[in-house]
């Protein structure tokens, strides 16, 4: 793909900056130019902050020139999903109800990016309040997949994944409540990491479901993800669920994996995450990845997690329950939109009119589902029951991790589908997260690594690697090894083969 000089990894840019061969202002401007060239077609961004990004870039260049202390990624620009609050920059969560809202504070993740000197290019498109698997539920129109502009880039974080796949940003921040970092990674040929729950602060992450949400890296390489994860991760006293323990050494883990050697690593293939419902080409690529790992010395065991078949149903009770209570704060009084009906309406009437106009159909559907699941007569039958199944899923993980160091599966059951294909069929949409949801229910970390193109359609698929909580280093080690093994097979990065943006104005 001709990317106007932006087809470089964040790690490479960091080295170039350190060697004084480029400036952050140059690098940032090049990405802003790329955005200007292609984003009218991709629509990865909801807001581009050229001025703020260039200012941060100039400040980084000045610190470097003055010999001041710099972070590893100082001066490397980044994009941020529009669900994280950014002081002085709009934050809409892809919803009309927050149109024009400018938060008075930064999310901890955003503050850490700024403190580490990363210029923020802008905010990326997403399904409204992170509900969806295609970014078609954004109130501001869909994002398109750089592999084929008629197809979805995954969701809810399709904007971040498409920005990275289209070389509009070297990397980005996403959030993953049921798969929204990993599934967009799989269908755009990029790398996505959902950290251990509590490993990255949720302060300033507009909550979809507090017990499931986790912010993480969206990148083109496993090394870039580790570098970024080390910047954003670690304990935050502002988030009561943040784990007060040091992060494992993630970049070191990538270095260990980069040789491609997997001798002594026990890989568990999860029986329940494959087979029926998965596209044949996706399963073939997955099997090839497993074969490659075996050749590289891994020991492969088949593990069964019998309760995973209930994960989707469990998730779609717990998530709407938490979401319905979180979204109650959008009441026309505190933030964003306020619709005032004619006459002298009561506060309730203003709230009703605002929520009716401000929320999209999927959001309303989940509020209704969640309110029902939590209602007094049904709490035990639905929400209470779902929490019990959640415990059983966690026990399945514990048993599986006694037999294997990591678990693997296809990340998403299919490659990118066409825009419009599933948008009116909620169940078909929910099924995209079949393989990613168990990790959110149990809080364990996972990575999606691109593992080739499905034969049927020539579109990318991903392999998911899961590890026990706080063993994020394992997903990086195995992810890096897989990336090395696969890149050797391909003779170069997979994204070089994306042609969706060729022939246009770029
Ligand atoms: N697609 C899933 C959902 O709609 C996951 C969303 C997410 O991870 N934010 O809930």
XYZ file of C-alpha atoms and ligand atoms in Angstrom:
516
model
C 0.000 0.000 0.000
C 1.383 3.413 -0.886
C 1.026 5.228 2.390
C 2.913 8.448 1.749
C 5.708 7.532 4.136
C 3.632 6.423 7.097
C 4.019 2.650 6.710
C 6.466 2.488 9.584
C 6.069 0.968 13.004
C 6.035 2.993 16.215
C 9.213 1.220 17.371
C 10.999 2.220 14.164
C 9.802 5.813 14.490
C 11.012 5.915 18.097
C 14.464 4.792 16.916
C 14.530 7.353 14.112
C 13.539 10.104 16.531
C 16.192 9.001 19.012
C 18.835 8.982 16.275
C 17.816 12.504 15.255
C 16.964 11.445 11.692
C 13.390 12.777 11.902
C 11.526 15.186 14.127
C 8.237 14.552 15.829
C 6.772 17.512 13.959
C 7.691 15.836 10.622
C 6.318 12.479 11.667
C 3.126 13.982 13.052
C 2.602 16.156 9.966
C 3.078 13.126 7.711
C 0.316 11.300 9.562
C -1.964 14.336 9.438
C -1.354 14.477 5.660
C -2.207 10.814 5.346
C -5.414 11.412 7.293
C -6.250 14.312 4.980
C -5.610 12.060 1.959
C -7.603 8.994 2.903
C -9.943 9.612 5.787
C -12.793 10.899 3.668
C -12.913 7.312 2.391
C -12.023 5.389 5.553
C -13.766 7.607 8.124
C -11.635 6.325 10.982
C -11.641 9.677 12.776
C -14.463 11.599 14.405
C -12.171 14.453 15.339
C -8.676 15.369 14.155
C -6.654 17.689 16.372
C -3.919 18.865 14.006
C -3.050 21.885 16.083
C -2.835 20.060 19.408
C -0.856 17.179 17.877
C 1.680 19.507 16.243
C 2.046 21.483 19.442
C 2.768 18.308 21.427
C 5.174 17.208 18.688
C 7.058 20.514 18.816
C 7.275 20.243 22.608
C 8.723 16.738 22.277
C 11.292 17.959 19.729
C 12.259 20.784 22.071
C 12.710 18.415 25.019
C 14.880 16.212 22.849
C 16.977 19.127 21.631
C 17.450 20.299 25.214
C 18.586 16.843 26.326
C 15.694 16.472 28.757
C 14.482 13.018 29.860
C 12.260 11.387 27.248
C 9.970 8.376 27.239
C 10.659 5.470 24.883
C 7.809 6.577 22.618
C 8.307 10.322 23.006
C 7.186 12.144 19.876
C 5.436 9.156 18.230
C 1.854 10.190 17.371
C -1.178 8.132 18.325
C -4.962 7.992 17.815
C -7.423 7.444 20.676
C -10.847 5.792 20.622
C -13.561 8.346 21.274
C -14.688 6.589 24.453
C -11.768 7.957 26.495
C -12.063 11.465 27.873
C -9.660 14.014 26.469
C -9.388 17.413 28.103
C -10.205 20.135 25.631
C -11.001 17.656 22.815
C -14.514 16.396 22.012
C -15.517 12.989 23.340
C -18.721 11.600 21.848
C -18.582 7.801 22.324
C -20.032 7.663 18.805
C -23.330 9.008 20.173
C -25.491 12.013 19.367
C -26.207 12.381 23.053
C -22.630 13.532 23.648
C -22.270 15.585 20.477
C -20.152 18.632 21.222
C -19.209 17.536 24.751
C -15.683 18.570 25.660
C -14.522 16.839 28.845
C -12.832 18.908 31.549
C -10.325 16.130 32.309
C -8.144 13.457 30.727
C -8.628 9.729 31.196
C -5.604 8.243 32.984
C -4.624 6.453 29.761
C -4.709 9.767 27.894
C -2.808 11.566 30.642
C -0.113 8.882 30.513
C 0.144 9.250 26.733
C 0.559 12.995 27.072
C 3.093 12.656 29.886
C 5.079 10.234 27.747
C 5.127 12.842 24.978
C 2.875 11.130 22.432
C 1.049 13.676 20.232
C -2.650 12.788 19.979
C -3.766 12.923 16.349
C -7.458 12.713 17.164
C -10.368 10.593 18.286
C -11.476 7.494 16.424
C -14.911 6.326 15.374
C -16.746 3.588 17.235
C -20.098 1.902 17.645
C -22.256 4.044 19.909
C -21.088 3.562 23.515
C -18.954 0.649 22.260
C -21.950 -1.554 21.478
C -21.351 -3.468 18.297
C -18.945 -5.427 16.136
C -18.878 -3.362 12.963
C -18.768 0.386 13.798
C -22.038 0.682 11.864
C -23.795 1.679 15.085
C -21.858 4.946 15.220
C -24.227 7.912 15.105
C -21.698 9.559 12.771
C -21.681 6.936 10.026
C -19.622 3.779 9.550
C -15.865 3.358 9.282
C -14.647 1.371 6.285
C -12.130 -1.448 6.159
C -8.893 -0.483 4.325
C -8.816 -3.995 2.820
C -12.146 -3.409 1.074
C -14.055 -0.173 1.567
C -17.403 -1.951 1.223
C -16.668 -3.979 4.333
C -16.750 -3.340 8.055
C -13.541 -2.799 10.045
C -14.935 -4.668 13.044
C -16.241 -3.021 16.161
C -16.757 -1.402 18.383
C -13.269 0.000 17.861
C -13.314 -0.067 14.067
C -12.007 3.493 13.886
C -8.818 2.725 15.794
C -8.164 -0.480 13.839
C -8.874 1.138 10.452
C -6.691 4.167 11.288
C -3.792 1.830 12.044
C -4.452 -0.446 9.045
C -4.696 2.563 6.703
C -1.419 4.007 8.051
C -3.207 7.093 9.349
C -1.660 6.492 12.779
C 1.291 4.284 13.762
C -0.850 2.914 16.561
C -3.971 3.646 18.577
C -5.829 3.051 21.813
C -8.919 0.858 21.796
C -11.213 -0.589 24.436
C -12.375 -4.175 24.711
C -15.516 -5.104 26.636
C -16.355 -8.230 24.666
C -13.807 -8.164 21.864
C -13.706 -4.607 20.538
C -9.914 -4.473 20.314
C -9.269 -8.049 19.222
C -12.058 -8.566 16.658
C -11.317 -5.323 14.736
C -7.657 -6.395 14.850
C -8.536 -9.737 13.268
C -10.628 -8.307 10.429
C -8.226 -5.477 9.557
C -4.972 -7.439 9.754
C -3.706 -5.509 12.790
C -2.594 -6.495 16.282
C -4.916 -5.890 19.243
C -4.368 -6.528 22.928
C -6.917 -6.718 25.708
C -4.858 -6.424 28.885
C -5.702 -8.192 32.137
C -8.773 -6.561 33.706
C -7.416 -3.956 36.111
C -4.053 -3.815 34.356
C -4.833 -0.541 32.581
C -6.779 2.205 34.355
C -10.456 2.688 33.475
C -10.508 6.191 34.945
C -11.981 8.420 32.251
C -13.058 5.489 30.088
C -16.776 6.189 29.607
C -18.210 2.997 31.062
C -20.104 0.496 28.949
C -19.860 -2.371 31.463
C -17.527 -1.665 34.357
C -16.732 -5.278 35.151
C -15.741 -6.030 31.538
C -14.226 -2.848 30.011
C -10.502 -2.674 29.423
C -8.413 -0.249 27.347
C -5.475 -1.530 25.342
C -3.163 -1.199 22.334
C -4.140 -1.354 18.646
C -0.971 -1.664 16.563
C 0.687 -3.154 13.499
C 3.231 -5.239 15.430
C 3.382 -7.115 18.705
C 6.408 -5.072 19.805
C 4.529 -1.801 19.305
C 1.691 -3.159 21.445
C 4.095 -4.032 24.276
C 5.768 -0.620 24.104
C 2.399 1.114 24.287
C 1.033 -1.190 26.972
C 4.010 -0.309 29.195
C 3.189 3.396 28.777
C -0.526 3.146 29.603
C -0.539 0.236 32.071
C 0.069 -0.091 35.788
C -1.663 0.871 38.996
C -3.863 3.957 39.167
C -5.293 5.066 42.517
C -8.128 6.799 40.627
C -9.547 3.426 39.512
C -10.646 1.257 42.424
C -10.413 -1.890 40.275
C -6.865 -1.141 39.160
C -4.439 -3.876 40.244
C -1.794 -2.621 42.657
C 1.054 -4.725 41.288
C 3.787 -3.963 38.779
C 3.066 -4.957 35.175
C 5.020 -7.967 33.954
C 7.948 -7.060 31.646
C 6.140 -6.958 28.307
C 8.800 -5.676 25.922
C 11.225 -8.243 27.361
C 8.643 -10.925 26.673
C 8.428 -9.800 23.039
C 12.222 -9.962 22.783
C 12.112 -13.539 24.081
C 9.464 -14.475 21.556
C 10.980 -12.789 18.515
C 13.271 -15.705 17.644
C 10.149 -17.728 16.935
C 11.262 -20.481 19.282
C 8.429 -21.967 21.341
C 10.256 -24.906 22.886
C 8.591 -25.994 26.109
C 5.518 -23.787 25.711
C 2.248 -25.638 26.217
C -0.443 -24.341 23.847
C -4.051 -25.253 24.588
C -6.459 -25.376 21.664
C -9.936 -24.731 23.076
C -12.390 -27.253 21.646
C -15.385 -24.958 22.176
C -13.814 -22.032 20.247
C -13.899 -23.453 16.753
C -15.949 -25.633 14.454
C -19.566 -24.762 13.850
C -20.182 -21.104 13.092
C -16.603 -20.470 11.971
C -15.743 -19.724 8.348
C -13.779 -22.554 6.690
C -10.944 -20.280 5.564
C -10.594 -18.839 9.058
C -10.325 -22.358 10.504
C -7.726 -23.321 7.893
C -5.532 -20.327 8.733
C -5.932 -21.156 12.419
C -4.834 -24.759 11.911
C -1.795 -23.568 9.965
C -0.855 -21.266 12.851
C -1.104 -24.169 15.274
C 1.042 -26.315 12.963
C 3.660 -23.550 12.799
C 3.779 -23.367 16.597
C 4.265 -27.117 16.811
C 7.134 -26.905 14.336
C 8.624 -24.170 16.512
C 8.733 -26.528 19.491
C 5.400 -25.898 21.223
C 3.503 -28.737 22.774
C -0.126 -28.582 21.689
C -2.881 -29.941 23.892
C -6.602 -29.990 23.278
C -8.480 -28.433 26.193
C -12.186 -28.326 26.851
C -13.922 -25.357 28.468
C -17.479 -26.688 28.565
C -19.124 -23.532 29.896
C -17.778 -21.333 27.096
C -20.835 -22.275 25.036
C -22.852 -20.148 27.488
C -20.463 -17.185 27.393
C -22.397 -15.197 24.799
C -25.709 -15.549 26.636
C -24.048 -14.702 29.936
C -22.400 -11.631 28.456
C -25.647 -10.376 26.935
C -27.250 -10.374 30.379
C -24.371 -8.889 32.347
C -23.410 -6.263 29.786
C -26.877 -4.757 29.247
C -27.469 -4.806 33.022
C -24.336 -2.774 33.691
C -24.853 -0.610 30.605
C -28.435 0.274 31.496
C -27.318 1.556 34.844
C -24.274 3.408 33.439
C -26.265 5.113 30.702
C -28.749 6.511 33.223
C -26.305 9.386 33.675
C -27.154 10.706 30.224
C -30.186 12.544 31.456
C -30.059 15.837 29.518
C -29.079 17.642 32.696
C -25.389 16.930 33.016
C -23.803 16.403 29.601
C -24.294 16.971 25.908
C -27.644 16.998 24.186
C -30.793 18.500 25.648
C -34.056 18.278 23.719
C -36.808 20.450 25.173
C -40.304 19.590 23.928
C -42.750 22.452 23.262
C -44.771 23.926 26.072
C -43.487 23.786 29.625
C -42.196 20.238 29.892
C -41.270 18.563 33.167
C -37.723 17.347 33.816
C -38.886 13.798 33.029
C -40.286 14.914 29.685
C -36.999 16.619 28.782
C -35.108 13.473 29.740
C -37.415 11.277 27.714
C -37.243 13.465 24.612
C -33.442 13.769 24.898
C -32.820 10.067 25.357
C -35.232 9.256 22.556
C -33.419 11.575 20.134
C -29.899 11.034 21.474
C -29.589 7.243 21.689
C -29.541 4.892 18.709
C -31.525 1.666 18.390
C -28.822 -0.694 19.666
C -28.288 1.398 22.782
C -32.023 1.503 23.454
C -32.270 -2.243 22.914
C -29.603 -2.910 25.525
C -31.043 -0.442 28.027
C -34.375 -2.233 27.786
C -32.749 -5.675 28.090
C -30.617 -4.618 31.036
C -33.408 -2.893 32.896
C -35.526 -6.016 32.487
C -32.736 -8.348 33.646
C -32.241 -6.255 36.771
C -35.918 -5.785 37.635
C -36.846 -7.179 41.032
C -38.896 -10.156 39.865
C -36.263 -11.282 37.354
C -32.948 -10.456 38.994
C -32.321 -13.975 40.282
C -33.510 -15.662 37.122
C -31.338 -13.602 34.768
C -28.621 -11.397 36.235
C -27.964 -13.613 39.271
C -27.877 -16.716 37.099
C -25.518 -15.075 34.628
C -23.093 -14.211 37.417
C -23.061 -17.864 38.460
C -22.277 -19.004 34.922
C -19.559 -16.374 34.830
C -17.918 -18.115 37.793
C -18.124 -21.452 35.969
C -16.415 -19.898 32.938
C -13.628 -18.621 35.192
C -13.236 -22.122 36.625
C -12.976 -23.504 33.083
C -10.120 -21.074 32.480
C -8.397 -22.123 35.707
C -8.607 -25.793 34.778
C -7.406 -25.101 31.238
C -4.416 -23.105 32.483
C -3.331 -26.106 34.515
C -2.897 -27.994 31.279
C -1.549 -25.205 29.090
C 0.465 -21.983 29.443
C -1.681 -20.170 26.892
C -4.930 -20.911 25.087
C -5.443 -20.253 21.384
C -8.411 -19.922 19.035
C -9.467 -17.976 15.970
C -10.123 -14.395 17.154
C -13.303 -13.908 15.142
C -15.468 -16.534 13.468
C -15.443 -14.787 10.075
C -13.510 -12.256 8.065
C -14.895 -8.741 7.528
C -18.482 -8.851 6.310
C -20.127 -6.309 4.044
C -21.446 -3.041 5.388
C -25.193 -3.489 5.850
C -25.059 -7.284 5.954
C -25.735 -7.771 9.682
C -26.680 -4.349 10.943
C -30.387 -5.174 11.215
C -29.817 -8.580 12.791
C -28.638 -8.148 16.398
C -28.044 -11.852 16.976
C -25.875 -12.211 13.878
C -23.928 -9.173 15.096
C -23.487 -10.580 18.613
C -22.063 -13.842 17.265
C -18.910 -12.069 16.078
C -17.649 -12.084 19.653
C -18.102 -15.786 20.259
C -14.409 -16.368 20.832
C -13.430 -13.106 22.501
C -16.093 -12.762 25.220
C -14.889 -15.488 27.642
C -11.701 -13.489 28.336
C -13.714 -10.403 29.327
C -16.002 -12.403 31.594
C -12.968 -13.730 33.471
C -10.636 -10.738 33.194
C -7.817 -12.646 31.498
C -5.549 -10.985 28.903
C -5.589 -11.743 25.195
C -3.942 -10.718 21.955
C -5.067 -11.038 18.357
C -2.286 -11.509 15.824
C -2.992 -11.420 12.055
C -2.510 -14.931 10.707
C -3.197 -14.753 6.996
C -5.920 -14.310 4.430
C -8.915 -16.601 4.181
C -9.065 -18.467 0.870
C -12.703 -17.625 0.139
C -12.349 -13.859 0.133
C -8.676 -12.942 0.510
C -9.444 -11.040 3.707
C -7.445 -11.139 6.942
C -8.106 -13.385 9.905
C -6.594 -13.403 13.369
C -5.406 -15.886 15.941
C -6.139 -15.185 19.585
C -3.734 -16.040 22.408
C -5.067 -15.962 25.995
C -3.142 -16.236 29.267
C -3.982 -16.207 32.985
C -4.668 -12.854 34.688
C -1.512 -10.789 35.152
C 0.427 -13.097 32.836
C 0.150 -10.615 29.967
C 3.826 -11.313 29.255
C 2.840 -14.774 28.002
C 0.478 -13.406 25.363
C 3.275 -11.112 24.189
C 5.875 -13.841 24.080
C 3.705 -16.268 22.151
C 2.226 -13.464 20.020
C 5.703 -12.274 19.048
C 6.808 -15.806 18.207
C 3.757 -16.347 16.032
C 4.307 -13.017 14.290
C 7.898 -13.980 13.522
C 6.907 -17.411 12.215
C 4.096 -16.031 10.057
C 6.059 -13.075 8.690
C 8.785 -15.510 7.610
C 6.163 -17.471 5.681
C 4.762 -14.340 4.040
C 8.121 -12.683 3.420
C 6.832 -9.345 4.772
C 3.988 -7.684 6.638
C 0.500 -8.851 5.762
C -0.791 -5.290 5.555
C 1.355 -4.700 2.462
C -1.294 -6.707 0.635
C -4.234 -4.481 1.574
C -5.408 -2.831 -1.617
C -8.669 -1.186 -0.572
C -7.202 2.305 -0.782
C -5.299 1.858 -4.011
C -6.415 3.581 -7.137
C -7.999 6.448 -5.238
C -6.711 9.872 -4.330
C -3.873 8.409 -2.216
N -19.324 -6.452 20.178
C -19.460 -6.551 21.607
C -20.678 -5.795 22.048
O -21.354 -5.326 21.215
C -18.219 -6.048 22.264
C -18.180 -4.593 22.461
C -16.919 -4.118 23.086
O -15.964 -4.869 23.308
N -16.922 -2.859 23.409
O -20.962 -5.666 23.192
